XYZ file of C-alpha atoms in Angstrom:
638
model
C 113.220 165.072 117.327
C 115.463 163.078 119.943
C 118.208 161.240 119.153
C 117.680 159.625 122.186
C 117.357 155.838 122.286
C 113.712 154.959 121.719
C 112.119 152.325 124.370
C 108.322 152.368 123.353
C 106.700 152.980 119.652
C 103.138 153.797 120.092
C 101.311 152.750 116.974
C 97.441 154.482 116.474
C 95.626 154.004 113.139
C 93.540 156.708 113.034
C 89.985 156.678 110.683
C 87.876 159.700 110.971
C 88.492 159.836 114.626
C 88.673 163.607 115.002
C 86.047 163.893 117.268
C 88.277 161.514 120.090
C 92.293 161.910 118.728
C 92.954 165.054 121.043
C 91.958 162.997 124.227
C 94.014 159.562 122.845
C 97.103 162.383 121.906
C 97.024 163.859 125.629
C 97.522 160.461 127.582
C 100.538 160.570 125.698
C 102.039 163.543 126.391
C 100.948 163.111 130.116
C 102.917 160.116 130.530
C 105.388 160.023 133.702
C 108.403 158.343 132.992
C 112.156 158.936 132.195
C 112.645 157.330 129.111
C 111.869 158.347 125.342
C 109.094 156.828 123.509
C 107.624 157.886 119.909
C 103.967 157.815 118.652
C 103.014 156.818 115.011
C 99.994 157.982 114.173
C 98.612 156.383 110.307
C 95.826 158.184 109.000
C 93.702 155.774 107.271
C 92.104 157.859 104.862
C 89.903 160.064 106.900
C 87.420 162.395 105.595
C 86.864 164.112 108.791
C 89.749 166.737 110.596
C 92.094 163.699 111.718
C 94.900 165.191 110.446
C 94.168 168.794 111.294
C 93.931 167.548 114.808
C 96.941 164.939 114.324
C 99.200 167.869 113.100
C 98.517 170.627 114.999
C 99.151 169.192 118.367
C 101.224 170.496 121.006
C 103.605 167.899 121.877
C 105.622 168.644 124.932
C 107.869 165.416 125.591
C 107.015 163.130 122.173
C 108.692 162.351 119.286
C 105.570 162.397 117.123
C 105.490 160.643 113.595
C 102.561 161.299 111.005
C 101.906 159.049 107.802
C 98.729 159.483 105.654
C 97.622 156.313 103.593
C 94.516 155.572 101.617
C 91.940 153.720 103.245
C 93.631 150.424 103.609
C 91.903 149.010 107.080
C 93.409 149.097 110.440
C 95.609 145.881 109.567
C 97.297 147.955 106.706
C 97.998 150.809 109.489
C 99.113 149.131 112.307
C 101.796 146.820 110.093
C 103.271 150.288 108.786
C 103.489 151.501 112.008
C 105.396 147.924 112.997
C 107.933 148.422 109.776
C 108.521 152.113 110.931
C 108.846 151.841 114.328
C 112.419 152.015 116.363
C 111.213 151.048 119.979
C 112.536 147.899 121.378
C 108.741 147.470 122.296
C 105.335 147.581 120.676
C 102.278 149.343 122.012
C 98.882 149.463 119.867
C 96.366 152.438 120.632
C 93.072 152.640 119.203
C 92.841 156.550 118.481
C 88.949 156.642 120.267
C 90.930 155.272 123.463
C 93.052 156.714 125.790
C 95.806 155.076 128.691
C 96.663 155.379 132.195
C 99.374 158.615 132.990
C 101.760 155.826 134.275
C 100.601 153.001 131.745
C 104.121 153.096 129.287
C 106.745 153.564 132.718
C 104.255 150.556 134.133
C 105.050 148.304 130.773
C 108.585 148.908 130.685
C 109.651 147.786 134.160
C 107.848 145.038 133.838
C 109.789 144.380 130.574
C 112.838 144.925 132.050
C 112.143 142.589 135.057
C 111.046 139.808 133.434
C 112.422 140.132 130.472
C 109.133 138.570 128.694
C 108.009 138.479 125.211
C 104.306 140.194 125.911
C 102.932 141.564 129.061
C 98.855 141.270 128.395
C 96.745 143.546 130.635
C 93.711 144.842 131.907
C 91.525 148.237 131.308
C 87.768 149.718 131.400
C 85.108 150.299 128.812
C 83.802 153.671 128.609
C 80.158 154.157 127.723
C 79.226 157.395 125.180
C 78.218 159.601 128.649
C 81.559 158.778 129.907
C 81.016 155.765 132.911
C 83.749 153.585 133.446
C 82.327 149.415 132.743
C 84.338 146.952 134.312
C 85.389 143.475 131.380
C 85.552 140.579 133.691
C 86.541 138.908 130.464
C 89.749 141.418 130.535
C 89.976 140.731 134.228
C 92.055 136.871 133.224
C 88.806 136.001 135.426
C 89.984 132.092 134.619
C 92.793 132.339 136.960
C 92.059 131.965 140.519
C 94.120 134.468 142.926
C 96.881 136.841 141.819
C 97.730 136.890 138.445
C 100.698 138.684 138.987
C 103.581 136.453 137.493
C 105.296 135.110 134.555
C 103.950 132.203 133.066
C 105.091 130.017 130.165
C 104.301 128.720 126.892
C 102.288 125.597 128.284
C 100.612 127.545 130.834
C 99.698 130.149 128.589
C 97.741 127.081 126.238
C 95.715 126.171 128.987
C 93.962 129.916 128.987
C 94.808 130.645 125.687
C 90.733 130.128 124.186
C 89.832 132.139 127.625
C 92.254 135.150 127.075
C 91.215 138.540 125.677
C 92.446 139.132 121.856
C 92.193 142.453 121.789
C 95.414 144.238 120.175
C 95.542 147.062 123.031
C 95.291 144.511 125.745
C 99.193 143.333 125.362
C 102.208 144.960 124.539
C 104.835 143.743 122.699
C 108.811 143.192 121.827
C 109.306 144.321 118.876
C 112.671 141.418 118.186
C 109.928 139.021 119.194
C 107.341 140.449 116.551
C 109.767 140.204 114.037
C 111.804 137.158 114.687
C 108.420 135.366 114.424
C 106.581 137.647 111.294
C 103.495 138.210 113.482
C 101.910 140.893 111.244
C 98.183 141.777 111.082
C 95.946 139.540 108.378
C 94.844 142.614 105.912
C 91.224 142.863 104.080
C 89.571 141.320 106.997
C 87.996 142.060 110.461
C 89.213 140.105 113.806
C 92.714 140.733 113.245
C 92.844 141.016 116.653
C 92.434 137.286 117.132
C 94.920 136.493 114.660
C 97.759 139.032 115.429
C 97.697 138.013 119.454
C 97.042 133.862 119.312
C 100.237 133.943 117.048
C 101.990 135.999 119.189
C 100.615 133.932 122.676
C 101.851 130.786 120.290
C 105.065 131.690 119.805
C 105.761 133.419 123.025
C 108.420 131.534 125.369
C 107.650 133.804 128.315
C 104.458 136.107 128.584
C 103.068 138.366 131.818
C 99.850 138.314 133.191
C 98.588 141.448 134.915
C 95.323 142.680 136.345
C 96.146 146.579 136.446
C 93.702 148.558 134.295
C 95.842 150.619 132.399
C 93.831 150.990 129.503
C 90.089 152.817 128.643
C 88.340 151.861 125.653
C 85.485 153.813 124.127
C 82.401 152.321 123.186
C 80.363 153.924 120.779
C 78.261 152.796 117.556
C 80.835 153.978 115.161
C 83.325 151.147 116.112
C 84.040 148.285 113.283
C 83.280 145.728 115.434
C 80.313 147.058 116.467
C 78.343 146.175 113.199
C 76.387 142.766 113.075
C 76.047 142.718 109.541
C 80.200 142.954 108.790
C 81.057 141.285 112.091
C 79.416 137.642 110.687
C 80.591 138.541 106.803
C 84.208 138.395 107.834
C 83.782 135.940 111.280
C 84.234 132.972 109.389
C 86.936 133.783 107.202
C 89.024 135.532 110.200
C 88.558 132.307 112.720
C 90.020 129.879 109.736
C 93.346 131.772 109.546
C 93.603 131.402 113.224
C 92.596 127.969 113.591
C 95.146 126.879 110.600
C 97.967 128.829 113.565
C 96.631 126.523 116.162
C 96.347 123.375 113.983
C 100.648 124.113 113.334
C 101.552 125.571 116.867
C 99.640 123.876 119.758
C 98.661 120.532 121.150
C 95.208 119.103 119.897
C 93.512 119.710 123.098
C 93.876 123.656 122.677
C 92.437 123.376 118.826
C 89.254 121.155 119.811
C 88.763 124.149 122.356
C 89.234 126.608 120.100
C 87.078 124.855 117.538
C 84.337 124.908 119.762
C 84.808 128.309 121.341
C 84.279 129.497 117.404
C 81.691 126.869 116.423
C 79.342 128.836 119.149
C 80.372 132.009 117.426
C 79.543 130.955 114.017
C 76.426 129.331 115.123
C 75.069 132.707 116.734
C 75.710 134.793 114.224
C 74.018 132.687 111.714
C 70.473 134.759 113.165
C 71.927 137.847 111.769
C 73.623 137.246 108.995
C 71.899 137.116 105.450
C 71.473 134.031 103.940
C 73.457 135.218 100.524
C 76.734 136.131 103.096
C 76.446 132.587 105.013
C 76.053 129.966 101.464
C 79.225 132.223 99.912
C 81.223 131.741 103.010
C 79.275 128.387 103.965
C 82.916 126.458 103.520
C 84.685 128.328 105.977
C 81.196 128.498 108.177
C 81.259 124.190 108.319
C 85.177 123.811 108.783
C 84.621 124.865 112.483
C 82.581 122.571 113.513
C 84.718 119.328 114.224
C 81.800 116.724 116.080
C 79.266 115.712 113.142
C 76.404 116.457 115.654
C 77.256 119.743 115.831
C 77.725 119.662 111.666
C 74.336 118.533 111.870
C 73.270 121.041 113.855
C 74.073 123.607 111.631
C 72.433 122.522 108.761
C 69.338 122.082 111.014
C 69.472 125.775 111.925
C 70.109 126.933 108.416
C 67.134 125.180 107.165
C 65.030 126.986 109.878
C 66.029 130.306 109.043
C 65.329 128.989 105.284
C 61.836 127.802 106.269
C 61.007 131.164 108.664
C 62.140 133.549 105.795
C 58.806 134.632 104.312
C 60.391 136.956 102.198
C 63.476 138.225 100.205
C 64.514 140.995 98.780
C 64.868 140.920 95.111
C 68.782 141.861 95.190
C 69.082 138.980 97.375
C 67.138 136.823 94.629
C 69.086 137.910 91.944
C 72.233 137.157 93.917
C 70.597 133.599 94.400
C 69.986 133.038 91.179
C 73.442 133.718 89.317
C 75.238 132.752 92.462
C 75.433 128.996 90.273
C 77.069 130.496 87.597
C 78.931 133.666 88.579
C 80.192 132.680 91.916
C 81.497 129.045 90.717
C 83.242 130.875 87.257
C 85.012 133.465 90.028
C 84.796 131.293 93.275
C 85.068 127.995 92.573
C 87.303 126.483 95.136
C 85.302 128.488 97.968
C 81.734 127.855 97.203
C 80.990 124.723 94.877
C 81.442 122.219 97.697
C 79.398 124.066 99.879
C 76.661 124.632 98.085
C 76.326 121.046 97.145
C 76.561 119.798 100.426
C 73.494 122.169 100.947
C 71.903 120.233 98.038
C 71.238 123.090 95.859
C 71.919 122.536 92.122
C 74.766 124.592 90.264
C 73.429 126.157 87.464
C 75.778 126.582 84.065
C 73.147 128.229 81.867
C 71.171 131.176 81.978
C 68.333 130.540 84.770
C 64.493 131.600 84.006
C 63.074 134.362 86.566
C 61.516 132.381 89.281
C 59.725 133.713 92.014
C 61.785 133.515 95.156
C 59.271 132.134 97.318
C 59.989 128.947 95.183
C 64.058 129.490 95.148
C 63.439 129.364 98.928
C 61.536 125.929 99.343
C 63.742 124.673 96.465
C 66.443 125.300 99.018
C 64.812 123.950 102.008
C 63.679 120.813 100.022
C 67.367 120.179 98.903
C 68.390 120.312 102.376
C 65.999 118.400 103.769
C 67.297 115.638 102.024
C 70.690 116.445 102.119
C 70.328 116.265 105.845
C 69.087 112.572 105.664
C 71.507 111.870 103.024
C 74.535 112.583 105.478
C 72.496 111.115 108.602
C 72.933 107.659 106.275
C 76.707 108.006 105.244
C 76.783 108.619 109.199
C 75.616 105.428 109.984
C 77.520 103.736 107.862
C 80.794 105.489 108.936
C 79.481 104.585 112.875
C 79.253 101.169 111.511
C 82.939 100.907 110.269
C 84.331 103.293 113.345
C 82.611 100.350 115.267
C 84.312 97.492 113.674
C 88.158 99.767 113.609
C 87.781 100.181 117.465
C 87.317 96.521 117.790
C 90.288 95.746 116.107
C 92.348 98.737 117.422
C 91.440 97.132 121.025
C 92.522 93.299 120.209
C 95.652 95.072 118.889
C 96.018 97.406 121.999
C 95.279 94.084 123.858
C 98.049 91.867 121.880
C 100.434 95.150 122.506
C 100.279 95.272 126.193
C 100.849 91.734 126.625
C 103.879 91.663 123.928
C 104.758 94.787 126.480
C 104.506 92.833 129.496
C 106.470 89.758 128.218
C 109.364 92.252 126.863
C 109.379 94.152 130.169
C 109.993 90.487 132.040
C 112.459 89.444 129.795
C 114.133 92.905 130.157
C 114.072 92.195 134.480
C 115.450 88.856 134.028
C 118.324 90.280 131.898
C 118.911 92.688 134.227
C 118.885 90.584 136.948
C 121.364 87.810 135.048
C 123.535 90.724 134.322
C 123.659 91.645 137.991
C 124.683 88.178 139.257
C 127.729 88.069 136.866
C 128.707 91.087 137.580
C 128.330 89.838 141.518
C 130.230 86.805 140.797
C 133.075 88.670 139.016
C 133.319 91.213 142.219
C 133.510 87.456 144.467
C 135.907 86.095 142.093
C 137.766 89.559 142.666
C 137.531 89.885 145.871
C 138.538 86.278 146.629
C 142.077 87.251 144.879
C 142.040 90.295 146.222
C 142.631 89.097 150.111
C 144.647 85.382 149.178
C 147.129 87.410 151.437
C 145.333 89.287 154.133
C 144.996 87.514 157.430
C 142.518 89.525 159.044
C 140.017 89.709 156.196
C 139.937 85.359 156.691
C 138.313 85.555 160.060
C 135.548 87.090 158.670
C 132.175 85.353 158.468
C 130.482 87.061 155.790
C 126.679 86.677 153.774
C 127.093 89.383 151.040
C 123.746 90.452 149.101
C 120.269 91.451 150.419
C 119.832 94.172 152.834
C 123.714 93.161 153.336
C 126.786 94.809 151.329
C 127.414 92.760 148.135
C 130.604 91.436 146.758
C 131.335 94.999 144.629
C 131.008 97.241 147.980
C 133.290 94.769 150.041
C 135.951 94.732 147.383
C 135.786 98.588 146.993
C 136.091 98.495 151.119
C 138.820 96.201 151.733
C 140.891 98.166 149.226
C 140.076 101.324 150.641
C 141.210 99.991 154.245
C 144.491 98.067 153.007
C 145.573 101.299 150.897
C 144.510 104.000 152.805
C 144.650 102.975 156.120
C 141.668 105.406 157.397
C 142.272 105.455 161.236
C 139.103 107.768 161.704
C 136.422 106.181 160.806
C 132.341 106.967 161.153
C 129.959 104.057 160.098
C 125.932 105.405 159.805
C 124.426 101.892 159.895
C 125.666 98.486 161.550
C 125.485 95.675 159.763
C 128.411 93.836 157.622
C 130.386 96.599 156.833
C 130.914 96.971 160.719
C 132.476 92.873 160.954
C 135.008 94.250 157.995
C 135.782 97.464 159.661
C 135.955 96.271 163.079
C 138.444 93.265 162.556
C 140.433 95.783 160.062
C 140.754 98.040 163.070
C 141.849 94.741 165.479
C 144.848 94.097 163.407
C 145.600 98.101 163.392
C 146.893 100.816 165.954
C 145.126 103.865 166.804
C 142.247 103.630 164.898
C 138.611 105.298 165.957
C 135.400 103.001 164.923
C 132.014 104.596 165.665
C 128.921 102.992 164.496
C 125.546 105.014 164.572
C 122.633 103.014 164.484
C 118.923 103.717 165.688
C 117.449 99.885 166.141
C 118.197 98.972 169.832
C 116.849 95.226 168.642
C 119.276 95.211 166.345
C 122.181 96.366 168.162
C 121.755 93.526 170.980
C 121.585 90.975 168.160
C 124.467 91.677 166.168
C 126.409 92.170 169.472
C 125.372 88.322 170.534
C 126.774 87.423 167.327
C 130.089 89.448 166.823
C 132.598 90.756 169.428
C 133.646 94.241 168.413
C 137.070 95.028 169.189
C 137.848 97.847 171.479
C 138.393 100.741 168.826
C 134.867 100.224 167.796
C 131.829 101.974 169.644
C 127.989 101.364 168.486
C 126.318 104.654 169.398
C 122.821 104.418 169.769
C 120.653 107.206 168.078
C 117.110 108.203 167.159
C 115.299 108.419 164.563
C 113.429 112.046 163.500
C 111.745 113.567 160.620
C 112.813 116.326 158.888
C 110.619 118.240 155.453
C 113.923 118.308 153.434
C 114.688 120.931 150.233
C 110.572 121.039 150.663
C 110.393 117.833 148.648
C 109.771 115.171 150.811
C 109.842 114.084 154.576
C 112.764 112.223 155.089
C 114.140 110.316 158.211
C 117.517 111.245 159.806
C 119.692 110.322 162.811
C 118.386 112.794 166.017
C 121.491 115.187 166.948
C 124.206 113.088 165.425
C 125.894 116.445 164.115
C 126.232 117.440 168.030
C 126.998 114.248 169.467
C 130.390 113.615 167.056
C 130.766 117.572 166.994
C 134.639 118.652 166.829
C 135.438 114.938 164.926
C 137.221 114.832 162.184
C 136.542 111.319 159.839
C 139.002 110.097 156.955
C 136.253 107.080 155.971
C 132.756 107.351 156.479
C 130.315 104.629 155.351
C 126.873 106.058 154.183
C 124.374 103.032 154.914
C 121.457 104.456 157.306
C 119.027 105.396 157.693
C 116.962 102.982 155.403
C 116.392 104.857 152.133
C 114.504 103.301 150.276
C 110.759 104.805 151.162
C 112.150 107.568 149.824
C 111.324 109.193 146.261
C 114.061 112.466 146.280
C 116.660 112.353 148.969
C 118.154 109.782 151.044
C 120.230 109.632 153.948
C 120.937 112.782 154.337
C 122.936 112.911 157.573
C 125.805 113.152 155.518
C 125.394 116.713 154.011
C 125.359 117.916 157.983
C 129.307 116.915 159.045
C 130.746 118.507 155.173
C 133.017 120.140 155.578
C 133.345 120.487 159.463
C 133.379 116.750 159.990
C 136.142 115.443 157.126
C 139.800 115.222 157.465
C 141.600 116.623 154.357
C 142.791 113.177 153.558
C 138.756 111.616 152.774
C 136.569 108.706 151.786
C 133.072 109.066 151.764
C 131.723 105.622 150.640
C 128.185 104.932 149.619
C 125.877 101.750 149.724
C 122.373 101.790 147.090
C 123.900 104.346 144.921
C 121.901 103.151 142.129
C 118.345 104.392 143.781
C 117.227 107.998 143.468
C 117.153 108.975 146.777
C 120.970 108.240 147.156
C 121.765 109.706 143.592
C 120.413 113.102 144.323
C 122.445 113.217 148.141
C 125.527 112.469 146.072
C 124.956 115.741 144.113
C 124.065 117.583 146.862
C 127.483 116.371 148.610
C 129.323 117.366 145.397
C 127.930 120.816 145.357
C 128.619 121.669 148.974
C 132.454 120.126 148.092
C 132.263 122.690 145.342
C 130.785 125.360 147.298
C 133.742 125.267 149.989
C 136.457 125.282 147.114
C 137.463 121.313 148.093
C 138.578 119.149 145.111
C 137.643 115.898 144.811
C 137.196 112.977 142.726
C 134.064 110.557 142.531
C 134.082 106.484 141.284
C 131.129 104.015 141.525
C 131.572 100.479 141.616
C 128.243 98.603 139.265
C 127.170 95.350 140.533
C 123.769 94.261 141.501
C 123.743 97.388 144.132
C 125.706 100.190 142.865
C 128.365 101.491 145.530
C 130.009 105.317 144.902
C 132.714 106.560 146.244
C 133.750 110.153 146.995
C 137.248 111.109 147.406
C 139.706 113.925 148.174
C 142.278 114.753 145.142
C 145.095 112.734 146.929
C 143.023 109.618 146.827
C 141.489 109.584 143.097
C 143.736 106.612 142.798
C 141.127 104.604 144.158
C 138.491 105.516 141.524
C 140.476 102.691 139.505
C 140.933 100.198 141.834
């Protein structure tokens, strides 16, 4: 055997499959690709040549492991195979089937690339003569288009009552297996269900994939082919697995799974003797969650109760010390059911009636059981009535209290805003006692203008810094503060870009700009930004002020707020081509979205181009943020 590290375990309980093993054994020793794997093949008991075949193989290129058990089931097997296995991932084989030459090298890339807790697949039935059958339910025909992807734990809840259970469908991690305990439910059919919705539940990542990798045989022998054992152990295998979903998913997935078994249950009921369905009747009713469809099934029992003509006599006995036997053994499991069915439980020795007579007994008792619960219905209609009439005064009493708490909570804010804007005026007013150029100034702070908090933050940033580049995208009142700050200085540069020719001609009849300060018209385009959102932007500005270099530029334009994403995004065009090393870039609306998420984006191309800086915002009843270069975080205090 290799000492090789192991990447896939191949785990096959095998149970008198002689006449199919060879053809499941040579798949595996055909496989193409350049890693080891092992197979573990349990022998469940067999009474056929299983293990003649299973140990006389010629392996060329597999580490082959052989362990015989007594018959256990294929739940027993395939969790010894699990404990024994050294693979970093799990693949189950049913030892009638057989795989694709490439199907293991096919798994593990996948693994690899993804790095995914379970890759779930696709494969053919194979009829006794040997045609291939295409599943569409293997196919993940739910999903429109190409599967082909990862998807995650939410996504995988939406298909998750869709999805095919079947153990050699999917292939596993083994870490993820046992992190989680995900081990097969033993004495029981189904397991399939169980083992794989646990797993899907649990998963963080899983891949999809439509490649048939994998054949299955079909052929009477199989365990699941029997209707008989199929509805004995239905019933009890569906509980375990909707007691997973009841823990591990959101309601919506367990009403779906609820009814995707209810249907189940309720077709098998046709085949399935009357003896198996009142001893499992408990776990039969649990499924069905709507009282109609309760209902229903009591309807449909009584039918088959009705049509049955004739029993056989094992079946009577079994009927008649099912009272006392079953409840002295059973008692949990059957003595609800069987009185909701109406039928009486029997503690003494019963006389030897003729089972014609057990049979209308039983149809009589449910009968009236039936109207019985129809009346308890009514009444709990009645009272479901009179809660959802008071739930909806009290939903109605809620939303108002909700309403009155969410004005008081705007008028707060709003107060809070005010001070704060009276504080900044108060500051401000101190501020400039001394500065002779700042008194000229006719100034209406608030609205679509600057407020108190930005003109504070601005006039200190002038007096201290003393930008004498400066770019302003938007005219309005910064421009009065900027242009009379660059009057009263030498060799400054003041360009204004603005896009509203209306405006321009108006502000210009009501303020002289000084000679350092230049309104350059500019258009207005759309651009699909980041593919979020369409956002408006200055036409060309990066080309018209190309070769530039700004030590203050204002952020005010275009307008921003229509947008939900990004805003005024001009900005992230002239970094880091259009800043000096000495730099303020000063935003207005910083509290909005739109201007929030350009601030990042400013900071990561900053980061991106190895330029420290430091960042400050100014709170008032419009936010204003200021970016800085490391010389200048000084300012973030002012």
């Amino acid at each position: 055997m290799s000492q090789e590290p192991i990447k896939v375990s191949v785990i096959i309980p095998a149970f008198n499959a002689g006449e199919y093993l060879s053809k499941c054994f040579s798949s595996l020793d055909r496989q193409k690709c350049n890693f080891f794997f092992e197979v573990i093949c349990i022998n469940d008991g067999s009474t056929d040549n299983t293990e003649e075949i299973a140990t006389n193989f010629d392996w060329k290129k597999v580490n082959f492991i052989y362990i015989k058990q007594t018959n256990q089931g294929p739940s027993v097997a395939r969790n010894k195979g699990i404990e024994v296995a050294k693979g970093d991932y799990i693949f189950f084989l049913d030892a009638d089937d057989h795989i694709r030459d490439d199907a293991l090298s096919f798994l593990v890339d996948k693994f690899e690339k993804y790095d995914v807790d379970l890759i779930s697949f696709s494969g053919f039935n194979m009829s006794p003569e040997g045609e291939l059958l295409d599943n569409p339910y293997w196919n993940f025909q739910y999903i429109k288009g190409d599967v082909e992807k990862v998807y995650s734990k939410e996504e995988i809840h939406n298909w998750l009552d869709s999805m095919a259970v079947s153990t050699c469908l999917t292939c596993y991690r083994k870490e993820f297996l046992v992190k989680n305990e995900i081990l097969f439910p033993e004495g029981t059919l189904y397991e399939d269900n169980y083992f794989f919705i646990k797993a899907a539940l649990r998963a963080k990542k899983v891949y999809l994939t439509r490649e048939k990798i994998y054949f299955r045989q079909i052929h009477p022998k199989s365990i699941t082919q029997n209707p008989i054992k199929n509805a004995h152990y239905s019933a009890i295998t569906y509980g375990k697995v909707i007691d997973l979903i009841r823990n591990d998913a959101p309601e919506a997935v367990l009403d779906r799974f609820k009814e995707k078994y209810s249907r189940h249950v309720s077709g098998s009921i046709q085949n399935t003797p009357l003896i198996i369905i009142f001893q499992h009747f408990s776990s039969y009713y649990s499924f069905f969650s709507k009282i109609e469809s309760r209902k229903k099934l009591l309807k449909e029992l009584t039918k088959k109760i009705l049509s049955a003509k004739k029993i056989s006599e094992a079946d009577r006995s079994l009927l008649l010390i099912k009272g006392k036997v079953v409840l002295e053994k059973r008692k949990n499991v059957f003595s609800n059911s069987w009185k909701l069915l109406g039928y009486p439980v029997y503690t003494k020795k019963l006389p030897d009636i003729d089972s014609n007579e057990i049979i209308f007994q039983l149809s009589q008792n449910i009968q009236q059981g039936l109207l019985t619960l129809d009346e308890k219905l009514n009444r709990l209609e009645e009272n479901f009535n009179q809660i959802e009439l008071k739930l909806k005064r009290l939903e109605s009493e809620l939303h108002s209290e909700k309403d009155s708490l969410k004005r008081i909570s705007s008028n707060v804010i709003r107060a809070e805003g005010e001070i704060q804007e009276a504080l900044w005026a108060s500051t401000l007013s101190i501020a400039t006692t001394q500065n002779d150029w700042f008194k000229k100034l006719d100034l209406r702070p608030g609205r679509w203008a600057l407020g108190f908090g930005a003109l504070y933050a601005l006039v200190q940033i002038l007096e201290l810094v003393k930008p004498l580049k400066i770019l302003e995208l938007g005219l309005g009142q910064s421009t009065k503060v900027i242009s009379e700050y660059c009057k009263s200085t030498t060799g400054t540069e003041h360009i204004v870009v603005e896009s509203d020719e209306t405006w321009i001609e108006f502000f210009l009849k009501q303020l002289e700009l000084g000679k350092n300060s230049t309104i350059m018209s500019c258009g207005i385009s759309e651009i699909f930004f980041k593919e979020k959102e369409i956002v408006p932007v200055f036409e060309g500005l990066k080309d018209k002020i190309k070769g530039k270099k700004f030590d203050l530029i204002i952020v005010d334009a275009p307008i921003g707020g229509r947008q939900k994403v990004f805003s005024r995004v001009d900005i992230l065009s002239l970094i880091p081509d259009g800043i000096s090393d000495t730099f303020v870039i000063f935003f207005d609306d910083s509290n909005r979205r739109g201007e929030i998420n350009t601030i990042k984006e400013v900071e990561m191309i900053l980061q991106n181009n190895k330029i420290d800086y430091g960042v400050g915002t100014f709170h008032s009843q419009k936010n204003s943020t200021i970016i800085v270069s490391s010389n200048l975080r000084f300012l973030l205090t002012i």
